[in-house]
PDB file of C-alpha atoms in Angstrom:
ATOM      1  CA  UNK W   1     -11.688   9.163  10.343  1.00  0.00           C
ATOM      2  CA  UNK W   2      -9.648  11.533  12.797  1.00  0.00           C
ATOM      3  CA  UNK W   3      -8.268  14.697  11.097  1.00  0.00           C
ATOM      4  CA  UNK W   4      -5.233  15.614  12.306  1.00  0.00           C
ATOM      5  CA  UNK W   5      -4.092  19.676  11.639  1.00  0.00           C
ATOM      6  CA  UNK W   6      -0.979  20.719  12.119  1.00  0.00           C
ATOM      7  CA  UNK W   7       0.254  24.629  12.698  1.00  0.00           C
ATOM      8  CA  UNK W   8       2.742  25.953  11.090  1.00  0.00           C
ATOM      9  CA  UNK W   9       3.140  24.008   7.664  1.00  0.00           C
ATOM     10  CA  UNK W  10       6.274  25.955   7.686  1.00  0.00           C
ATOM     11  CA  UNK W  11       8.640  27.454  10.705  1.00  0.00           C
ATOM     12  CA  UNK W  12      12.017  29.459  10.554  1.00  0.00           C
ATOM     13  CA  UNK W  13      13.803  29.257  13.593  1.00  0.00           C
ATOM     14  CA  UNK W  14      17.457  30.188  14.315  1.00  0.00           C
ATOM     15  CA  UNK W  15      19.406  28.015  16.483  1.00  0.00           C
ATOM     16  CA  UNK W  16      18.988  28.500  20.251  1.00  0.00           C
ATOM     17  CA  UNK W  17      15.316  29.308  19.513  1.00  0.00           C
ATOM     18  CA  UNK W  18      11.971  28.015  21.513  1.00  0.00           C
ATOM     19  CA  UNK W  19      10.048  25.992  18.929  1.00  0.00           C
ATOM     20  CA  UNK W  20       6.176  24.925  19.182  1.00  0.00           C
ATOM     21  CA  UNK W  21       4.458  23.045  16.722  1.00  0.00           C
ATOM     22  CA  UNK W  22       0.785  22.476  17.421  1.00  0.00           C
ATOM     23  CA  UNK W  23      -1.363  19.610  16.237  1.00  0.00           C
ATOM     24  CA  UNK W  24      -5.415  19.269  16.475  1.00  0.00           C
ATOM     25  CA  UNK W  25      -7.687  16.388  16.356  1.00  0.00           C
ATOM     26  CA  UNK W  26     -10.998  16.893  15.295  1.00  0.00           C
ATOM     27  CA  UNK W  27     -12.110  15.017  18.074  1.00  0.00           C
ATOM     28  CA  UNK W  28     -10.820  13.879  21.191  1.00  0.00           C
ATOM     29  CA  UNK W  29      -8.498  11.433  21.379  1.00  0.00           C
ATOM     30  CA  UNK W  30      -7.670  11.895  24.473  1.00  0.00           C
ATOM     31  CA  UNK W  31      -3.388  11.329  25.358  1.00  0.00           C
ATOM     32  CA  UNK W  32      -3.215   8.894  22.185  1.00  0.00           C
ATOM     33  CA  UNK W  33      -0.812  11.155  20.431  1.00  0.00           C
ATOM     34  CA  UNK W  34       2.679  10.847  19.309  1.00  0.00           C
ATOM     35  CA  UNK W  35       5.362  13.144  17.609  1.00  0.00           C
ATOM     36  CA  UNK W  36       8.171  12.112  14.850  1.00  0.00           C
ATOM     37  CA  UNK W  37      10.838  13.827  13.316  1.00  0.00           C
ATOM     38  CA  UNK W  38      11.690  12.900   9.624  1.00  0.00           C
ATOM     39  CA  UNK W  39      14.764  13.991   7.678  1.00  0.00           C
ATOM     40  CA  UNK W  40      14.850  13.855   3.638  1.00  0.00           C
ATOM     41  CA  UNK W  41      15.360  11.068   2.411  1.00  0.00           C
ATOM     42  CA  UNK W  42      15.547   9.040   6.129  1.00  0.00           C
ATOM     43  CA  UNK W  43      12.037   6.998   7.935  1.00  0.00           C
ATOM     44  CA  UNK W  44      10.390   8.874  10.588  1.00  0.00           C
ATOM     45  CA  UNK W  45      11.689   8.853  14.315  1.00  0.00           C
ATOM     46  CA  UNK W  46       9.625   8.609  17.442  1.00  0.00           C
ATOM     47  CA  UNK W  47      10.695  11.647  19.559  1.00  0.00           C
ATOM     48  CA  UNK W  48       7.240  11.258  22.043  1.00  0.00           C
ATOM     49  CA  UNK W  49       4.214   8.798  22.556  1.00  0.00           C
ATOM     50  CA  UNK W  50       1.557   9.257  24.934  1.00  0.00           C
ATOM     51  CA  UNK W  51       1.412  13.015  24.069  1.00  0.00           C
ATOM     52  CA  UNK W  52       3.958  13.941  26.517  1.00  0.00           C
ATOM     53  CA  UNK W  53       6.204  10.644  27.168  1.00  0.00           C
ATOM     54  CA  UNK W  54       9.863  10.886  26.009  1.00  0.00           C
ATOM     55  CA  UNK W  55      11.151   8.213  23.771  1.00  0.00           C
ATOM     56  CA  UNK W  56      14.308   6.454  25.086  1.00  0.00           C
ATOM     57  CA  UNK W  57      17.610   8.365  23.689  1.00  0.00           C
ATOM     58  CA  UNK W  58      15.607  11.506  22.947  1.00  0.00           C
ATOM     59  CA  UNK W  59      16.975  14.456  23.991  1.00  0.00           C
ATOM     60  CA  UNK W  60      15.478  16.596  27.052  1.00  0.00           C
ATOM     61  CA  UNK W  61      15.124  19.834  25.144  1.00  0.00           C
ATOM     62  CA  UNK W  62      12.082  17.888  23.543  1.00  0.00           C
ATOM     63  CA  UNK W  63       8.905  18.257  25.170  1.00  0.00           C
ATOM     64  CA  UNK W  64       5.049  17.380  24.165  1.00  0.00           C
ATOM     65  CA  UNK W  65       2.059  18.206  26.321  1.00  0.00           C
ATOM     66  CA  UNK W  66      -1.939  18.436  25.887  1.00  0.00           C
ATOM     67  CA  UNK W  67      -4.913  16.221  25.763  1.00  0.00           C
ATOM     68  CA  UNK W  68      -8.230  15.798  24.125  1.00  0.00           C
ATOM     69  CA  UNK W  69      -8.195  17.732  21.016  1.00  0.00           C
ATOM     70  CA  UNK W  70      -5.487  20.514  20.868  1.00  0.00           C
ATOM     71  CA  UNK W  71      -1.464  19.156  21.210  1.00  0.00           C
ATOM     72  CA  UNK W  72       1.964  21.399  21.403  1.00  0.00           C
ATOM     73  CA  UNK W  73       5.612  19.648  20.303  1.00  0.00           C
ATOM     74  CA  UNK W  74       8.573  21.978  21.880  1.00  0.00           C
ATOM     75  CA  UNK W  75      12.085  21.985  21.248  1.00  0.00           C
ATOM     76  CA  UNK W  76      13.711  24.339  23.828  1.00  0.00           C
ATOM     77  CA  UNK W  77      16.583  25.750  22.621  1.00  0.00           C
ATOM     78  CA  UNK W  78      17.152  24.627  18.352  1.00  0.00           C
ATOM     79  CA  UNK W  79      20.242  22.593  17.722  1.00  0.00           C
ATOM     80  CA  UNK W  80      21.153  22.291  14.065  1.00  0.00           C
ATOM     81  CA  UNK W  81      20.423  18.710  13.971  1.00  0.00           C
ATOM     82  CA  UNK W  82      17.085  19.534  14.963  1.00  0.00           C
ATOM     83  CA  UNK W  83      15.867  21.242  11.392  1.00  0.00           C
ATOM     84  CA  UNK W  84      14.050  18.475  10.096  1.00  0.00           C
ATOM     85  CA  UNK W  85       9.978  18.071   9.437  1.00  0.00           C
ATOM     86  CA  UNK W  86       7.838  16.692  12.102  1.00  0.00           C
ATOM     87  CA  UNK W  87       4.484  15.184  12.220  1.00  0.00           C
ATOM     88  CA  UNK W  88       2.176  14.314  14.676  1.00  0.00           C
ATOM     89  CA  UNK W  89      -0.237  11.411  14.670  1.00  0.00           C
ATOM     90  CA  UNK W  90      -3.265   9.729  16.859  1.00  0.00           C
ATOM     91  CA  UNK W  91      -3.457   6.223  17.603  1.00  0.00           C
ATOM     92  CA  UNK W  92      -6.922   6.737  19.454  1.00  0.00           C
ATOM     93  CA  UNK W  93      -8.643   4.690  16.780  1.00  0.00           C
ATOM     94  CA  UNK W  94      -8.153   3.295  13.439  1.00  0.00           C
ATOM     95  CA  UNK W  95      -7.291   4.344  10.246  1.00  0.00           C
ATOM     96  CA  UNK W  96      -4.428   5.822  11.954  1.00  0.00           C
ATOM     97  CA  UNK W  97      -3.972   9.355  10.946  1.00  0.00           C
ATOM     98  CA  UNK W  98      -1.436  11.928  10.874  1.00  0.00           C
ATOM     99  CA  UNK W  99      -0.944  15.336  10.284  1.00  0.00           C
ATOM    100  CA  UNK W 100       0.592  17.102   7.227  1.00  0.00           C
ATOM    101  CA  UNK W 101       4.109  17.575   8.948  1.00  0.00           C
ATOM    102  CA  UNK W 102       5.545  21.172   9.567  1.00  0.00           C
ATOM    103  CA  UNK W 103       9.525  21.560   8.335  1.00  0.00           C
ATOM    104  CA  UNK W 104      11.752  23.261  10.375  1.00  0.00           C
ATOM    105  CA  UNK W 105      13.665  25.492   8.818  1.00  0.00           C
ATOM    106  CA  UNK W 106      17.271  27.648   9.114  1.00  0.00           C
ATOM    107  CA  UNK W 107      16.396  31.403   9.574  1.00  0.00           C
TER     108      UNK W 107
ATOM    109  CA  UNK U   1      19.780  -3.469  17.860  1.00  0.00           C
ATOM    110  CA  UNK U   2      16.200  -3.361  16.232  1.00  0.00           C
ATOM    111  CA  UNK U   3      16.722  -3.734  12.406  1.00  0.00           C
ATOM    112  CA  UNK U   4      13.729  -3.926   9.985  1.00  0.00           C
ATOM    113  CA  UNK U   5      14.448  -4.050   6.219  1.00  0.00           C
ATOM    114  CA  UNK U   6      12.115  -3.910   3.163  1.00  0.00           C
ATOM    115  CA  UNK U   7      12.356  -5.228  -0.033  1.00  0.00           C
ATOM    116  CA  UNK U   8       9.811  -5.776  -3.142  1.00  0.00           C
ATOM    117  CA  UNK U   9       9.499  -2.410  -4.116  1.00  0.00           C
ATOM    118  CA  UNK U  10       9.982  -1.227  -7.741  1.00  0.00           C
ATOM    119  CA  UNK U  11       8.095  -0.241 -10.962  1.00  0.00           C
ATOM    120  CA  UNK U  12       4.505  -1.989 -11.819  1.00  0.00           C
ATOM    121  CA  UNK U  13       1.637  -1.064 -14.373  1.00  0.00           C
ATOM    122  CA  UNK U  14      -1.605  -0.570 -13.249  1.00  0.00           C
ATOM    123  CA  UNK U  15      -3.408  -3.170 -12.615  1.00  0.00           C
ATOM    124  CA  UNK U  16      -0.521  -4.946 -11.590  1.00  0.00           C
ATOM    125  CA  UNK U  17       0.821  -6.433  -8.754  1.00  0.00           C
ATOM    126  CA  UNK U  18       3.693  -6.560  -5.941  1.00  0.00           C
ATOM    127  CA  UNK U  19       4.860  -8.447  -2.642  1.00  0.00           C
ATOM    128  CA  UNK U  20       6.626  -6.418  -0.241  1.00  0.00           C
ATOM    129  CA  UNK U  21       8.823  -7.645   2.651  1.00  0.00           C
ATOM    130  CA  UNK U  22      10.223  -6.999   5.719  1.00  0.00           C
ATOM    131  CA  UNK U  23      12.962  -8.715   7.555  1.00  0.00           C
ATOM    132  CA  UNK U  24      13.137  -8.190  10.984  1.00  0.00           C
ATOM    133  CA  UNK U  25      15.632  -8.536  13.695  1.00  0.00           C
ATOM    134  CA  UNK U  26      17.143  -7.541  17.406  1.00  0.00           C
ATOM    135  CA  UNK U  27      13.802  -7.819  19.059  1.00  0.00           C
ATOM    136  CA  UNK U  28      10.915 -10.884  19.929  1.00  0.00           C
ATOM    137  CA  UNK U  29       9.230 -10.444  16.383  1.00  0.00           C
ATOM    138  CA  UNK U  30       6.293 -12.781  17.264  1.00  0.00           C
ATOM    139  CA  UNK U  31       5.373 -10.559  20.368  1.00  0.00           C
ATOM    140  CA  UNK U  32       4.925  -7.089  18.278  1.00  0.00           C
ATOM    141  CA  UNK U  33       1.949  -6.027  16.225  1.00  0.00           C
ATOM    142  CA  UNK U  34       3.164  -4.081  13.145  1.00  0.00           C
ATOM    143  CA  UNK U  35       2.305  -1.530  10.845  1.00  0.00           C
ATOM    144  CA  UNK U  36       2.706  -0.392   6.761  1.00  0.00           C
ATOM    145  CA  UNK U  37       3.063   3.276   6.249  1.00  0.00           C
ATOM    146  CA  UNK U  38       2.864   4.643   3.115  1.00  0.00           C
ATOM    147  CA  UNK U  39       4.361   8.457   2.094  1.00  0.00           C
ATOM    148  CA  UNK U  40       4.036  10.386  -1.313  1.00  0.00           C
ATOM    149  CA  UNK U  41       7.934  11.954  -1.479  1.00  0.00           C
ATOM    150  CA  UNK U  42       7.203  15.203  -0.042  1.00  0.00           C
ATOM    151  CA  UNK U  43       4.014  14.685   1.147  1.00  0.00           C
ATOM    152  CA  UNK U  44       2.950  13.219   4.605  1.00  0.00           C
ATOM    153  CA  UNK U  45       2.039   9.964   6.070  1.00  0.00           C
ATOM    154  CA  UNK U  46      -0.145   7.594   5.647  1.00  0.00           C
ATOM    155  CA  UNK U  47      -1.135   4.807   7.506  1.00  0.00           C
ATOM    156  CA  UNK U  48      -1.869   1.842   5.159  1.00  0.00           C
ATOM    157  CA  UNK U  49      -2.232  -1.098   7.286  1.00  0.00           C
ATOM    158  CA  UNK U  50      -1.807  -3.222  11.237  1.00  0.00           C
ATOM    159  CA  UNK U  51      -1.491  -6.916  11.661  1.00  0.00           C
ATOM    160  CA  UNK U  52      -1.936  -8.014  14.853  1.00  0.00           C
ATOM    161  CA  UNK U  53       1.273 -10.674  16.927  1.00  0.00           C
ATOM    162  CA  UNK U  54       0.015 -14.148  16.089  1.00  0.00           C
ATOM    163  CA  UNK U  55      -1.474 -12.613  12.276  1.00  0.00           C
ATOM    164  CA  UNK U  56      -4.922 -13.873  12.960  1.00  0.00           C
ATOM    165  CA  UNK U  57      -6.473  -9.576  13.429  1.00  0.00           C
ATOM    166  CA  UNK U  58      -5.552  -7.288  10.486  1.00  0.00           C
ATOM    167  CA  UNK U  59      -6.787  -3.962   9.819  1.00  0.00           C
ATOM    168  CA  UNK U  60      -6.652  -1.656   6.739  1.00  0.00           C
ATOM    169  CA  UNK U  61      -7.185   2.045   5.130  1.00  0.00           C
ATOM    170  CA  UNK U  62      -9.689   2.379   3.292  1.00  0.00           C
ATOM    171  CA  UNK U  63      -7.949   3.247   0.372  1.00  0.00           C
ATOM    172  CA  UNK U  64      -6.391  -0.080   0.232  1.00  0.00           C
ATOM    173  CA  UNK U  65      -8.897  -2.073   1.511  1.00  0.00           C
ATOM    174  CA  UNK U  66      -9.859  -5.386  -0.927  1.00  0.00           C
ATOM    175  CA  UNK U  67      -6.647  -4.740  -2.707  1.00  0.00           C
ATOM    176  CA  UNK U  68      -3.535  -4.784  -0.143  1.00  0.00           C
ATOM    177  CA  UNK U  69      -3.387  -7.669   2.438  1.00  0.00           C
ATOM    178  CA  UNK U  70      -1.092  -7.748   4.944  1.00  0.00           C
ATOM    179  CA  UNK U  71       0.337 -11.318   6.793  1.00  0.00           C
ATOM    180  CA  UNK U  72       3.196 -12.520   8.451  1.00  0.00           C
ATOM    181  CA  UNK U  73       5.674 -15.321   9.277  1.00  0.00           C
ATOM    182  CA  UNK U  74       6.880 -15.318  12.729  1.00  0.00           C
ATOM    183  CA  UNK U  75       8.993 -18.660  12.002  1.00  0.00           C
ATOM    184  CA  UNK U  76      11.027 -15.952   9.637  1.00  0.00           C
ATOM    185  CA  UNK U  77      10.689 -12.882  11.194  1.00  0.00           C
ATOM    186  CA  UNK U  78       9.353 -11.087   8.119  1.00  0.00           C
ATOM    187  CA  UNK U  79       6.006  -8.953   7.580  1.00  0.00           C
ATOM    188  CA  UNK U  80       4.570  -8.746   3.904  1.00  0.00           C
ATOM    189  CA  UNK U  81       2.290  -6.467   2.186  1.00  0.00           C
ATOM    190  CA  UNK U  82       0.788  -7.777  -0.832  1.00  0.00           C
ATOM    191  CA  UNK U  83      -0.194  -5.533  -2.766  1.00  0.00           C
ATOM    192  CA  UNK U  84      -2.899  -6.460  -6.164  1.00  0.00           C
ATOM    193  CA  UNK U  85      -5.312  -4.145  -8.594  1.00  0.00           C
ATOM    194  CA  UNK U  86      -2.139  -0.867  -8.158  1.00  0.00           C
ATOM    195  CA  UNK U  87      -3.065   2.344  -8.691  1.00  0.00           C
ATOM    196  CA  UNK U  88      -1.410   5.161 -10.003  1.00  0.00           C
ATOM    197  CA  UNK U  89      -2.331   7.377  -6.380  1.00  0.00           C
ATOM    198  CA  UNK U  90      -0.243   3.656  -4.686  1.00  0.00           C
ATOM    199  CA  UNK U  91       3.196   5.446  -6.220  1.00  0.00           C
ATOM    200  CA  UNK U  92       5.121   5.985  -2.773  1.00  0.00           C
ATOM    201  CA  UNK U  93       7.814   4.820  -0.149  1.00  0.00           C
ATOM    202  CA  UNK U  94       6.674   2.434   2.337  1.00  0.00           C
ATOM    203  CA  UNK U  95       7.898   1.994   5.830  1.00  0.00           C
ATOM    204  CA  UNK U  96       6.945  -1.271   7.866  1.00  0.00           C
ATOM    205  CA  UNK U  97       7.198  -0.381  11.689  1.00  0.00           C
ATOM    206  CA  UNK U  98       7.288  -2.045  14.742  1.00  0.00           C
ATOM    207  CA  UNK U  99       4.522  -1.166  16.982  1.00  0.00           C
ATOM    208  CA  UNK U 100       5.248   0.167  20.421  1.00  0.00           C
ATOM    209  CA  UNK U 101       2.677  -1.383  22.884  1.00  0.00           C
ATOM    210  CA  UNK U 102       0.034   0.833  23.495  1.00  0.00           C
ATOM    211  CA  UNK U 103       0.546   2.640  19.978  1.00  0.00           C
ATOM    212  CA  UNK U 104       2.754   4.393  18.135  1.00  0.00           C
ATOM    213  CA  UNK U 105       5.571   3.181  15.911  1.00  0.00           C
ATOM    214  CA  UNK U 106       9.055   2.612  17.679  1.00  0.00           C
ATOM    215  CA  UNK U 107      11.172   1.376  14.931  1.00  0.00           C
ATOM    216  CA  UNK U 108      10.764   2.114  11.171  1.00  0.00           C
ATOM    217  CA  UNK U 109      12.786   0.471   8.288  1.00  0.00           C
ATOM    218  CA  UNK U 110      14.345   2.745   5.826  1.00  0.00           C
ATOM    219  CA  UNK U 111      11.416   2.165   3.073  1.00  0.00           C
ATOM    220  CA  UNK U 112      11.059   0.914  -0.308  1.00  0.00           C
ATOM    221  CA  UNK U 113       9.746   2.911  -3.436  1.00  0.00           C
ATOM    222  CA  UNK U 114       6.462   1.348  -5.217  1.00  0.00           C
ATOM    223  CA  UNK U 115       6.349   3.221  -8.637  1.00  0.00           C
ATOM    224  CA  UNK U 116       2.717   2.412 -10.391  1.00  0.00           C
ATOM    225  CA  UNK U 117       2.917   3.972 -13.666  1.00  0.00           C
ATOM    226  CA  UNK U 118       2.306   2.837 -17.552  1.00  0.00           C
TER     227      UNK U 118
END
């Protein structure tokens, strides 16, 4: 199976902040990558797909980029609806895997 | 509007068993592949099983595999997971998604919490 790492488990950001969140497959999976954004209690929302494709409705200040093995999420600037944990994961092959999230937190 | 609800969920021994379901709507159901994903509260995701548009592919974690079966009915519009042999480690909220062509999951329901304990 792919294992996908995530860096930080933990980030506190103030709003307005630039925010990367980096993922790593432990082998290449080429653009086969996507990012969600989970609040508590709520399912998981696709932000990007295709490691750097914008999901309809998402806003612009989220970005993805990267290929092969090593993956960066950015938020630009923070918004307060943006604290929330987000997780990365590869659809390169099956079992599907995804990374241990990273929560966003108020500074 | 893409709606997908699940149901089934609740409190089972081990050992036992339980059918989810998922009710789909606002979209071509017969056209999409979809997806179970499992999560631990507090804990990350898990990818528990794919069934393919017409049901006749499936594919599976390991962790599930011989004991969790996924199917559909496209005359309904509803995805099941059934689920036989639970474990206490199966204790979590699962999510049936719709998959986006290509990969990825595009819509999620708003899960439903298996409990496995004596």
């Amino acid at each position: 199976d792919i294992q996908m790492t995530q860096s930080p488990s933990t980030l506190s950001a103030s709003v307005g902040d630039r925010v990367t969140i980096t993922c790593r497959a432990s082998q290449s999976i080429s653009s086969w990558l996507a990012w969600y954004q989970q609040k508590p209690g709520k399912a998981p929302k696709l932000l990007i797909y295709k490691a750097s494709s914008l999901e309809s409705g998402v806003p612009s200040r989220f970005s993805g980029s990267g290929s092969g093995t090593e993956f960066t999420l950015t938020i630009s600037s923070l918004q307060p609806d943006d604290f929330a944990t987000y997780h990365c994961q590869q659809y390169n092959s099956y079992p599907w895997t995804f990374g241990q999230g990273t929560k966003v937190e108020i500074k | 509007e893409v709606q997908l609800a699940e149901s089934g969920g609740g409190l089972v021994q081990p050992g036992g068993s339980l059918r989810l379901s998922c009710a789909a709507s606002g979209f071509t159901f017969s056209s999409y592949w979809m997806h179970w994903v499992r999560q631990v509260p507090g804990k990350g995701l898990v990818w528990v099983s794919r069934i393919n548009s017409d049901g006749r592919s499936t594919d599976c974690a390991d962790s599930v595999k011989g004991r969790f079966t996924i199917s559909r009915d496209n005359a309904k519009n509803t995805l099941y997971l059934q689920m036989n042999s639970l474990r206490v480690e199966d204790t979590a909220v699962y999510y049936c998604g719709k998959d986006r062509p290509g990969g990825s999951v595009d819509y999620w329901g708003q899960g439903t919490l298996v409990t496995v304990s004596s």
